PDB file of C-alpha atoms in Angstrom:
ATOM      1  CA  ALA A 813     -87.513  86.240 -44.073  1.00 53.00           C
ATOM      2  CA  ILE A 814     -89.935  87.700 -42.039  1.00 49.00           C
ATOM      3  CA  THR A 815     -92.146  85.509 -39.492  1.00 54.00           C
ATOM      4  CA  HIS A 816     -96.226  85.410 -39.756  1.00 53.00           C
ATOM      5  CA  ALA A 817     -96.468  87.122 -36.808  1.00 53.00           C
ATOM      6  CA  GLU A 818     -94.526  89.756 -37.957  1.00 56.00           C
ATOM      7  CA  LEU A 819     -96.199  90.281 -41.124  1.00 53.00           C
ATOM      8  CA  ALA A 820     -99.656  90.081 -39.236  1.00 49.00           C
ATOM      9  CA  GLU A 821     -98.566  92.551 -36.719  1.00 53.00           C
ATOM     10  CA  ALA A 822     -97.249  95.120 -39.612  1.00 51.00           C
ATOM     11  CA  LEU A 823    -100.922  94.311 -41.506  1.00 48.00           C
ATOM     12  CA  ALA A 824    -102.911  94.938 -38.279  1.00 41.00           C
ATOM     13  CA  GLU A 825    -103.913  98.445 -38.517  1.00 43.00           C
ATOM     14  CA  GLY A 826    -105.472  97.993 -41.913  1.00 42.00           C
ATOM     15  CA  PHE A 827    -106.538  94.112 -41.635  1.00 42.00           C
ATOM     16  CA  ALA A 828    -110.195  95.538 -41.995  1.00 39.00           C
ATOM     17  CA  GLU A 829    -108.922  96.665 -45.062  1.00 48.00           C
ATOM     18  CA  LEU A 830    -106.856  93.658 -46.176  1.00 50.00           C
ATOM     19  CA  LEU A 831    -109.477  91.148 -45.392  1.00 52.00           C
ATOM     20  CA  GLY A 832    -113.763  91.725 -45.485  1.00 49.00           C
ATOM     21  CA  ASN A 833    -116.725  90.577 -47.322  1.00 46.00           C
ATOM     22  CA  LEU A 834    -116.010  94.099 -49.368  1.00 43.00           C
ATOM     23  CA  THR A 835    -117.697  92.455 -52.295  1.00 44.00           C
ATOM     24  CA  PRO A 836    -121.269  91.215 -51.995  1.00 46.00           C
ATOM     25  CA  HIS A 837    -122.015  87.475 -53.070  1.00 52.00           C
ATOM     26  CA  TYR A 838    -125.045  87.441 -55.167  1.00 53.00           C
ATOM     27  CA  PRO A 839    -126.528  83.618 -56.672  1.00 62.00           C
ATOM     28  CA  ASP A 840    -125.955  84.297 -60.145  1.00 79.00           C
ATOM     29  CA  GLU A 841    -122.555  86.105 -59.904  1.00 91.00           C
ATOM     30  CA  GLU A 842    -120.338  85.493 -62.539  1.00 95.00           C
ATOM     31  CA  LEU A 843    -116.136  85.311 -62.919  1.00 97.00           C
ATOM     32  CA  LEU A 844    -114.103  85.226 -66.052  1.00 97.00           C
ATOM     33  CA  VAL A 845    -111.752  82.046 -66.373  1.00 97.00           C
ATOM     34  CA  THR A 846    -109.984  79.823 -68.841  1.00 97.00           C
ATOM     35  CA  VAL A 847    -110.892  76.139 -69.014  1.00 96.00           C
ATOM     36  CA  GLY A 848    -109.386  73.460 -71.549  1.00 94.00           C
ATOM     37  CA  GLY A 849    -108.163  76.764 -73.314  1.00 95.00           C
ATOM     38  CA  VAL A 850    -111.578  77.969 -73.218  1.00 96.00           C
ATOM     39  CA  ARG A 851    -112.433  81.670 -72.193  1.00 97.00           C
ATOM     40  CA  THR A 852    -115.978  81.158 -70.585  1.00 96.00           C
ATOM     41  CA  ARG A 853    -118.087  82.919 -67.810  1.00 97.00           C
ATOM     42  CA  MET A 854    -119.136  80.393 -64.854  1.00 96.00           C
ATOM     43  CA  ASN A 855    -120.925  81.023 -61.810  1.00 96.00           C
ATOM     44  CA  ALA A 856    -118.866  81.916 -59.272  1.00 96.00           C
ATOM     45  CA  TYR A 857    -119.491  79.181 -56.563  1.00 96.00           C
ATOM     46  CA  ASP A 858    -119.451  76.360 -58.876  1.00 97.00           C
ATOM     47  CA  LEU A 859    -116.406  77.751 -60.314  1.00 97.00           C
ATOM     48  CA  ILE A 860    -115.002  78.026 -56.743  1.00 97.00           C
ATOM     49  CA  CYS A 861    -115.872  74.576 -55.555  1.00 97.00           C
ATOM     50  CA  ARG A 862    -114.219  72.976 -58.326  1.00 98.00           C
ATOM     51  CA  ALA A 863    -111.395  74.475 -58.475  1.00 97.00           C
ATOM     52  CA  VAL A 864    -110.463  74.133 -54.845  1.00 98.00           C
ATOM     53  CA  GLN A 865    -111.709  70.689 -55.161  1.00 97.00           C
ATOM     54  CA  ASN A 866    -108.993  70.086 -57.893  1.00 97.00           C
ATOM     55  CA  GLU A 867    -106.180  71.360 -55.854  1.00 96.00           C
ATOM     56  CA  THR A 868    -107.147  70.133 -52.317  1.00 96.00           C
ATOM     57  CA  ASN A 869    -109.373  67.037 -52.954  1.00 95.00           C
ATOM     58  CA  GLY A 870    -111.583  68.770 -49.919  1.00 95.00           C
ATOM     59  CA  LEU A 871    -108.791  67.070 -47.857  1.00 95.00           C
ATOM     60  CA  LEU A 872    -107.858  69.913 -45.820  1.00 96.00           C
ATOM     61  CA  ALA A 873    -108.514  70.955 -42.551  1.00 97.00           C
ATOM     62  CA  PRO A 874    -111.822  73.228 -42.135  1.00 98.00           C
ATOM     63  CA  GLU A 875    -110.128  76.792 -42.031  1.00 98.00           C
ATOM     64  CA  ALA A 876    -107.406  76.228 -44.390  1.00 98.00           C
ATOM     65  CA  LEU A 877    -110.273  74.987 -47.389  1.00 98.00           C
ATOM     66  CA  LYS A 878    -112.059  78.245 -45.929  1.00 98.00           C
ATOM     67  CA  ALA A 879    -108.531  79.844 -46.974  1.00 97.00           C
ATOM     68  CA  HIS A 880    -108.180  78.336 -50.132  1.00 98.00           C
ATOM     69  CA  ALA A 881    -111.468  79.502 -51.305  1.00 97.00           C
ATOM     70  CA  VAL A 882    -110.906  83.215 -50.520  1.00 97.00           C
ATOM     71  CA  ALA A 883    -107.554  83.008 -52.022  1.00 97.00           C
ATOM     72  CA  THR A 884    -108.884  81.274 -55.235  1.00 98.00           C
ATOM     73  CA  TYR A 885    -111.731  83.767 -55.167  1.00 97.00           C
ATOM     74  CA  THR A 886    -109.760  86.862 -55.023  1.00 97.00           C
ATOM     75  CA  MET A 887    -106.917  85.660 -57.612  1.00 97.00           C
ATOM     76  CA  ILE A 888    -109.904  85.130 -59.940  1.00 97.00           C
ATOM     77  CA  CYS A 889    -111.288  88.718 -59.445  1.00 97.00           C
ATOM     78  CA  TYR A 890    -107.644  89.964 -58.816  1.00 96.00           C
ATOM     79  CA  ASN A 891    -107.381  89.096 -63.001  1.00 97.00           C
ATOM     80  CA  ASN A 892    -110.876  90.036 -63.963  1.00 97.00           C
ATOM     81  CA  GLU A 893    -110.311  93.291 -63.160  1.00 94.00           C
ATOM     82  CA  GLN A 894    -107.416  93.391 -65.165  1.00 93.00           C
ATOM     83  CA  GLY A 895    -109.219  91.957 -68.508  1.00 95.00           C
ATOM     84  CA  ILE A 896    -107.369  88.683 -67.725  1.00 97.00           C
ATOM     85  CA  ALA A 897    -109.191  85.271 -67.897  1.00 97.00           C
ATOM     86  CA  PRO A 898    -106.957  83.013 -65.723  1.00 97.00           C
ATOM     87  CA  ALA A 899    -106.820  79.565 -66.741  1.00 96.00           C
ATOM     88  CA  VAL A 900    -108.164  77.143 -63.787  1.00 96.00           C
ATOM     89  CA  VAL A 901    -108.381  73.565 -63.389  1.00 96.00           C
ATOM     90  CA  LEU A 902    -111.432  72.357 -62.488  1.00 97.00           C
ATOM     91  CA  LYS A 903    -112.205  68.940 -60.100  1.00 97.00           C
ATOM     92  CA  THR A 904    -116.046  67.185 -59.537  1.00 95.00           C
ATOM     93  CA  PRO A 905    -117.764  65.738 -57.821  1.00 96.00           C
ATOM     94  CA  VAL A 906    -117.035  68.301 -55.151  1.00 96.00           C
ATOM     95  CA  SER A 907    -116.424  66.918 -51.348  1.00 97.00           C
ATOM     96  CA  ALA A 908    -119.395  68.179 -48.816  1.00 97.00           C
ATOM     97  CA  ALA A 909    -116.361  69.366 -47.320  1.00 97.00           C
ATOM     98  CA  THR A 910    -115.372  71.576 -50.134  1.00 97.00           C
ATOM     99  CA  GLU A 911    -118.892  73.022 -50.312  1.00 97.00           C
ATOM    100  CA  ASP A 912    -119.275  73.558 -47.077  1.00 97.00           C
ATOM    101  CA  ALA A 913    -115.904  75.931 -47.091  1.00 97.00           C
ATOM    102  CA  VAL A 914    -117.187  77.833 -49.921  1.00 97.00           C
ATOM    103  CA  SER A 915    -120.562  78.576 -49.057  1.00 96.00           C
ATOM    104  CA  ALA A 916    -119.497  79.909 -45.753  1.00 96.00           C
ATOM    105  CA  VAL A 917    -116.700  82.528 -47.166  1.00 96.00           C
ATOM    106  CA  LEU A 918    -117.502  82.969 -50.949  1.00 95.00           C
ATOM    107  CA  GLY A 919    -117.531  87.001 -51.679  1.00 93.00           C
ATOM    108  CA  GLN A 920    -114.861  87.487 -49.088  1.00 95.00           C
ATOM    109  CA  ALA A 921    -111.614  88.839 -50.307  1.00 96.00           C
ATOM    110  CA  VAL A 922    -108.025  89.865 -49.752  1.00 95.00           C
ATOM    111  CA  TYR A 923    -107.783  93.421 -50.523  1.00 95.00           C
ATOM    112  CA  TYR A 924    -104.701  95.663 -50.948  1.00 93.00           C
ATOM    113  CA  ASN A 925    -104.962  99.545 -51.170  1.00 91.00           C
ATOM    114  CA  GLY A 926    -108.961  99.153 -52.014  1.00 90.00           C
ATOM    115  CA  HIS A 927    -107.968  96.595 -54.536  1.00 93.00           C
ATOM    116  CA  TYR A 928    -107.964  92.394 -55.128  1.00 96.00           C
ATOM    117  CA  ALA A 929    -104.656  91.239 -54.052  1.00 96.00           C
ATOM    118  CA  ASN A 930    -102.858  88.777 -55.972  1.00 96.00           C
ATOM    119  CA  THR A 931    -103.515  86.012 -53.623  1.00 97.00           C
ATOM    120  CA  VAL A 932    -101.461  82.965 -55.482  1.00 96.00           C
ATOM    121  CA  TYR A 933    -100.616  79.598 -53.835  1.00 96.00           C
ATOM    122  CA  HIS A 934     -98.376  76.463 -54.028  1.00 97.00           C
ATOM    123  CA  SER A 935     -98.174  73.371 -52.334  1.00 96.00           C
ATOM    124  CA  THR A 936     -94.971  73.384 -50.024  1.00 97.00           C
ATOM    125  CA  SER A 937     -92.459  76.239 -49.461  1.00 97.00           C
ATOM    126  CA  CYS A 938     -88.866  75.035 -48.860  1.00 97.00           C
ATOM    127  CA  GLY A 939     -89.400  76.349 -45.015  1.00 96.00           C
ATOM    128  CA  LYS A 940     -89.974  79.856 -46.364  1.00 97.00           C
ATOM    129  CA  THR A 941     -91.876  81.508 -49.088  1.00 97.00           C
ATOM    130  CA  THR A 942     -90.259  83.456 -51.521  1.00 97.00           C
ATOM    131  CA  SER A 943     -91.067  86.566 -53.491  1.00 96.00           C
ATOM    132  CA  SER A 944     -93.134  87.476 -56.466  1.00 96.00           C
ATOM    133  CA  GLN A 945     -90.725  89.777 -57.760  1.00 95.00           C
ATOM    134  CA  ALA A 946     -88.060  87.038 -57.135  1.00 95.00           C
ATOM    135  CA  VAL A 947     -89.956  84.356 -59.572  1.00 95.00           C
ATOM    136  CA  TRP A 948     -92.367  86.931 -62.252  1.00 93.00           C
ATOM    137  CA  GLY A 949     -90.058  89.913 -61.406  1.00 90.00           C
ATOM    138  CA  GLY A 950     -93.261  92.012 -60.071  1.00 88.00           C
ATOM    139  CA  ALA A 951     -92.619  92.991 -56.660  1.00 92.00           C
ATOM    140  CA  LEU A 952     -95.639  93.289 -54.363  1.00 94.00           C
ATOM    141  CA  PRO A 953     -95.678  94.106 -50.805  1.00 92.00           C
ATOM    142  CA  TYR A 954     -97.591  91.681 -49.769  1.00 93.00           C
ATOM    143  CA  LEU A 955     -96.352  88.571 -51.899  1.00 95.00           C
ATOM    144  CA  VAL A 956     -92.910  88.699 -49.578  1.00 95.00           C
ATOM    145  CA  SER A 957     -90.685  85.874 -48.154  1.00 96.00           C
ATOM    146  CA  VAL A 958     -92.282  84.653 -44.639  1.00 95.00           C
ATOM    147  CA  ASP A 959     -91.528  81.630 -42.606  1.00 94.00           C
ATOM    148  CA  SER A 960     -93.488  78.458 -43.045  1.00 94.00           C
ATOM    149  CA  PRO A 961     -91.523  76.113 -40.861  1.00 94.00           C
ATOM    150  CA  TYR A 962     -94.283  73.692 -40.929  1.00 94.00           C
ATOM    151  CA  ASP A 963     -94.116  72.586 -44.498  1.00 96.00           C
ATOM    152  CA  LYS A 964     -90.407  70.549 -43.506  1.00 96.00           C
ATOM    153  CA  GLN A 965     -93.086  68.436 -42.197  1.00 93.00           C
ATOM    154  CA  ALA A 966     -94.650  67.703 -45.559  1.00 95.00           C
ATOM    155  CA  PRO A 967     -94.287  63.891 -47.606  1.00 92.00           C
ATOM    156  CA  GLY A 968     -91.409  64.638 -50.177  1.00 91.00           C
ATOM    157  CA  TYR A 969     -90.794  67.584 -48.588  1.00 97.00           C
ATOM    158  CA  ARG A 970     -87.014  67.063 -50.049  1.00 98.00           C
ATOM    159  CA  SER A 971     -86.825  65.011 -53.140  1.00 98.00           C
ATOM    160  CA  VAL A 972     -83.843  64.030 -55.856  1.00 98.00           C
ATOM    161  CA  ALA A 973     -83.805  63.721 -58.856  1.00 98.00           C
ATOM    162  CA  ALA A 974     -81.537  62.677 -61.502  1.00 98.00           C
ATOM    163  CA  VAL A 975     -80.103  64.201 -64.817  1.00 98.00           C
ATOM    164  CA  SER A 976     -77.930  61.905 -67.215  1.00 98.00           C
ATOM    165  CA  ARG A 977     -74.635  63.834 -68.323  1.00 98.00           C
ATOM    166  CA  LYS A 978     -75.708  63.378 -72.060  1.00 98.00           C
ATOM    167  CA  ASN A 979     -79.087  64.723 -71.291  1.00 98.00           C
ATOM    168  CA  PHE A 980     -78.195  67.196 -69.266  1.00 98.00           C
ATOM    169  CA  ALA A 981     -75.585  68.742 -71.858  1.00 98.00           C
ATOM    170  CA  ASP A 982     -78.247  67.922 -74.748  1.00 98.00           C
ATOM    171  CA  ARG A 983     -80.968  69.882 -72.656  1.00 98.00           C
ATOM    172  CA  VAL A 984     -78.902  72.700 -72.175  1.00 98.00           C
ATOM    173  CA  GLU A 985     -77.380  73.151 -75.907  1.00 98.00           C
ATOM    174  CA  ARG A 986     -81.116  72.929 -77.013  1.00 98.00           C
ATOM    175  CA  VAL A 987     -82.796  75.237 -74.666  1.00 98.00           C
ATOM    176  CA  TYR A 988     -79.941  77.798 -73.361  1.00 98.00           C
ATOM    177  CA  GLY A 989     -77.919  77.356 -76.363  1.00 98.00           C
ATOM    178  CA  ILE A 990     -74.601  76.500 -74.296  1.00 98.00           C
ATOM    179  CA  LYS A 991     -72.215  73.198 -75.560  1.00 98.00           C
ATOM    180  CA  LEU A 992     -70.406  71.726 -72.626  1.00 98.00           C
ATOM    181  CA  ASP A 993     -67.347  70.135 -72.506  1.00 96.00           C
ATOM    182  CA  GLY A 994     -64.718  69.635 -70.076  1.00 95.00           C
ATOM    183  CA  ASP A 995     -65.276  68.698 -66.067  1.00 97.00           C
ATOM    184  CA  PRO A 996     -69.321  67.603 -65.869  1.00 98.00           C
ATOM    185  CA  ALA A 997     -68.500  69.020 -62.110  1.00 97.00           C
ATOM    186  CA  ASP A 998     -68.116  72.513 -63.458  1.00 97.00           C
ATOM    187  CA  TRP A 999     -71.175  72.357 -65.741  1.00 98.00           C
ATOM    188  CA  ILE A1000     -73.406  74.446 -63.293  1.00 98.00           C
ATOM    189  CA  VAL A1001     -73.417  76.449 -60.240  1.00 98.00           C
ATOM    190  CA  ALA A1002     -76.624  77.201 -58.282  1.00 97.00           C
ATOM    191  CA  LYS A1003     -76.806  80.271 -56.101  1.00 94.00           C
ATOM    192  CA  ARG A1004     -79.541  79.955 -53.388  1.00 96.00           C
ATOM    193  CA  ASP A1005     -79.358  83.127 -53.175  1.00 95.00           C
ATOM    194  CA  ALA A1006     -83.214  84.447 -53.522  1.00 97.00           C
ATOM    195  CA  PRO A1007     -85.660  85.215 -51.013  1.00 96.00           C
ATOM    196  CA  GLY A1008     -86.592  81.850 -48.656  1.00 97.00           C
ATOM    197  CA  GLY A1009     -83.300  80.573 -50.000  1.00 97.00           C
ATOM    198  CA  TYR A1010     -84.277  79.607 -53.585  1.00 98.00           C
ATOM    199  CA  VAL A1011     -81.863  79.382 -56.057  1.00 98.00           C
ATOM    200  CA  GLY A1012     -81.748  82.934 -57.929  1.00 96.00           C
ATOM    201  CA  ALA A1013     -78.618  83.132 -60.247  1.00 93.00           C
ATOM    202  CA  VAL A1014     -77.425  80.331 -62.020  1.00 98.00           C
ATOM    203  CA  GLU A1015     -74.421  79.534 -64.549  1.00 98.00           C
ATOM    204  CA  ILE A1016     -74.041  77.259 -66.912  1.00 98.00           C
ATOM    205  CA  GLY A1017     -70.889  75.857 -68.594  1.00 97.00           C
ATOM    206  CA  GLY A1018     -69.594  79.793 -67.878  1.00 97.00           C
ATOM    207  CA  TYR A1019     -73.083  81.647 -68.358  1.00 98.00           C
ATOM    208  CA  THR A1020     -75.594  83.124 -66.747  1.00 97.00           C
ATOM    209  CA  ARG A1021     -77.216  84.353 -69.893  1.00 97.00           C
ATOM    210  CA  SER A1022     -78.869  82.006 -72.104  1.00 97.00           C
ATOM    211  CA  GLN A1023     -76.930  82.256 -75.447  1.00 97.00           C
ATOM    212  CA  GLY A1024     -79.723  81.051 -78.143  1.00 95.00           C
ATOM    213  CA  GLY A1025     -81.716  77.681 -77.668  1.00 96.00           C
ATOM    214  CA  SER A1026     -85.215  77.891 -77.404  1.00 97.00           C
ATOM    215  CA  TYR A1027     -84.721  80.446 -74.694  1.00 95.00           C
ATOM    216  CA  GLY A1028     -83.591  82.867 -76.262  1.00 94.00           C
ATOM    217  CA  THR A1029     -81.370  85.349 -74.579  1.00 94.00           C
ATOM    218  CA  GLY A1030     -82.804  85.364 -70.862  1.00 95.00           C
ATOM    219  CA  THR A1031     -81.041  84.988 -67.905  1.00 96.00           C
ATOM    220  CA  ILE A1032     -80.411  81.733 -66.440  1.00 97.00           C
ATOM    221  CA  THR A1033     -82.693  81.246 -62.717  1.00 97.00           C
ATOM    222  CA  GLY A1034     -83.392  78.886 -60.800  1.00 97.00           C
ATOM    223  CA  ARG A1035     -87.067  79.223 -61.953  1.00 97.00           C
ATOM    224  CA  SER A1036     -85.852  78.910 -65.762  1.00 97.00           C
ATOM    225  CA  VAL A1037     -83.639  75.421 -65.111  1.00 98.00           C
ATOM    226  CA  ARG A1038     -86.670  74.067 -63.486  1.00 98.00           C
ATOM    227  CA  GLU A1039     -89.640  75.041 -65.941  1.00 97.00           C
ATOM    228  CA  GLN A1040     -87.521  75.561 -69.564  1.00 97.00           C
ATOM    229  CA  LEU A1041     -84.428  73.333 -68.917  1.00 98.00           C
ATOM    230  CA  LEU A1042     -85.600  70.190 -66.848  1.00 98.00           C
ATOM    231  CA  SER A1043     -89.361  70.463 -68.074  1.00 97.00           C
ATOM    232  CA  PHE A1044     -90.857  71.057 -64.716  1.00 97.00           C
ATOM    233  CA  GLY A1045     -89.095  67.491 -63.415  1.00 97.00           C
ATOM    234  CA  ILE A1046     -87.898  68.650 -60.308  1.00 98.00           C
ATOM    235  CA  ARG A1047     -91.014  69.923 -58.144  1.00 97.00           C
ATOM    236  CA  SER A1048     -89.232  73.349 -56.793  1.00 98.00           C
ATOM    237  CA  HIS A1049     -86.610  75.714 -58.187  1.00 98.00           C
ATOM    238  CA  CYS A1050     -85.047  75.774 -53.969  1.00 98.00           C
ATOM    239  CA  PHE A1051     -82.609  73.191 -55.100  1.00 98.00           C
ATOM    240  CA  GLU A1052     -78.786  72.063 -54.733  1.00 98.00           C
ATOM    241  CA  VAL A1053     -76.915  70.115 -57.375  1.00 98.00           C
ATOM    242  CA  GLU A1054     -73.965  68.016 -57.593  1.00 98.00           C
ATOM    243  CA  TYR A1055     -71.947  65.756 -60.583  1.00 98.00           C
ATOM    244  CA  ASP A1056     -72.091  61.977 -59.407  1.00 98.00           C
ATOM    245  CA  GLU A1057     -68.979  60.759 -61.224  1.00 97.00           C
ATOM    246  CA  ASP A1058     -69.783  57.539 -60.199  1.00 97.00           C
ATOM    247  CA  GLU A1059     -73.464  56.923 -62.306  1.00 98.00           C
ATOM    248  CA  ASP A1060     -72.339  59.685 -64.406  1.00 98.00           C
ATOM    249  CA  ARG A1061     -75.231  61.885 -63.563  1.00 98.00           C
ATOM    250  CA  PHE A1062     -76.094  65.032 -62.114  1.00 98.00           C
ATOM    251  CA  LEU A1063     -78.313  64.696 -58.884  1.00 98.00           C
ATOM    252  CA  PHE A1064     -80.605  67.683 -58.037  1.00 98.00           C
ATOM    253  CA  THR A1065     -81.865  67.820 -54.278  1.00 98.00           C
ATOM    254  CA  VAL A1066     -85.490  69.314 -54.076  1.00 98.00           C
ATOM    255  CA  TYR A1067     -86.626  71.056 -50.867  1.00 98.00           C
ATOM    256  CA  GLY A1068     -90.554  71.871 -51.332  1.00 98.00           C
ATOM    257  CA  TYR A1069     -93.365  71.771 -54.343  1.00 97.00           C
ATOM    258  CA  GLY A1070     -94.067  74.431 -56.774  1.00 96.00           C
ATOM    259  CA  HIS A1071     -93.528  78.118 -57.192  1.00 97.00           C
ATOM    260  CA  GLY A1072     -93.516  78.811 -53.727  1.00 96.00           C
ATOM    261  CA  VAL A1073     -95.079  82.454 -53.944  1.00 97.00           C
ATOM    262  CA  GLY A1074     -98.261  83.014 -52.002  1.00 96.00           C
ATOM    263  CA  MET A1075     -99.826  80.664 -49.630  1.00 96.00           C
ATOM    264  CA  SER A1076     -98.305  77.497 -48.823  1.00 96.00           C
ATOM    265  CA  GLN A1077    -101.068  75.051 -49.115  1.00 96.00           C
ATOM    266  CA  TYR A1078     -99.694  72.481 -46.762  1.00 97.00           C
ATOM    267  CA  GLY A1079     -98.780  75.050 -44.379  1.00 96.00           C
ATOM    268  CA  ALA A1080    -101.880  76.707 -44.348  1.00 97.00           C
ATOM    269  CA  ASN A1081    -103.192  73.069 -43.436  1.00 97.00           C
ATOM    270  CA  VAL A1082    -100.800  72.601 -40.397  1.00 97.00           C
ATOM    271  CA  MET A1083    -101.861  75.951 -38.596  1.00 96.00           C
ATOM    272  CA  ALA A1084    -105.130  75.243 -38.992  1.00 97.00           C
ATOM    273  CA  ARG A1085    -105.033  72.127 -37.451  1.00 97.00           C
ATOM    274  CA  GLN A1086    -103.068  73.507 -34.787  1.00 96.00           C
ATOM    275  CA  GLY A1087    -106.266  76.250 -34.410  1.00 96.00           C
ATOM    276  CA  ALA A1088    -105.396  79.270 -36.625  1.00 96.00           C
ATOM    277  CA  ASP A1089    -108.809  80.611 -38.265  1.00 96.00           C
ATOM    278  CA  TYR A1090    -108.522  81.356 -42.179  1.00 96.00           C
ATOM    279  CA  ALA A1091    -108.098  85.090 -41.653  1.00 95.00           C
ATOM    280  CA  ALA A1092    -104.764  84.319 -39.764  1.00 94.00           C
ATOM    281  CA  ILE A1093    -103.811  81.717 -42.287  1.00 95.00           C
ATOM    282  CA  LEU A1094    -104.115  84.673 -45.089  1.00 94.00           C
ATOM    283  CA  ALA A1095    -102.361  87.203 -42.976  1.00 91.00           C
TER     284      ALA A1095
END
């Protein structure tokens, strides 16, 4: 992991290209998105206002709201540039704080090598973000692990989820095609070996790949445990797991909330409250 300061220094020479009002905003600009399963073109201002409102309820500090508006706009433009209509969730009514933030920055975007960057975001990291390569398989030089120590102050930063032994075994057989037997304490080994301390490799029942089931034959990872096995029943894929013999259950101790890639919303808010502007937050 590298620090925000180190990343900012590395980007300093090309920062004018990274962040700037390089795409003029016109009042009638439209972006292509998918809302409720339907592809539609929407006015950019209305779209970004409603998308940011859904993500933040307008409760972040002003500079964090601006950072979120730029990130949301850029992420949609990145997808549109490739002919993709990204799925978004929209919310109304829109607060005055959100409207002010979007009005201040709409049209500004984050770029890499002259193209829109994939400016994804999540709620709260585990204290460090992780890389796009670790989560989705595509390596992007600006989506790498960076320190976000502020996130450890977040409400619910640490959470615990319990799964009964029987439920765990049933899920593993259904999702991975692995039939578990023997000592439950040996059923799962999760290694926090991905960038930022997230769980990368997972071994279940002695296997590191699915033996079939609904997950096919994919590699078993922390992400697949969170998303496929537990159906998002844990808040992130930065976790530790142990078998509780007394209660006959597995306990997942989880850190952060979300996929962990890109901008931490909680971290952005703390940075803004400490005086950082939206450009520094995005960097």
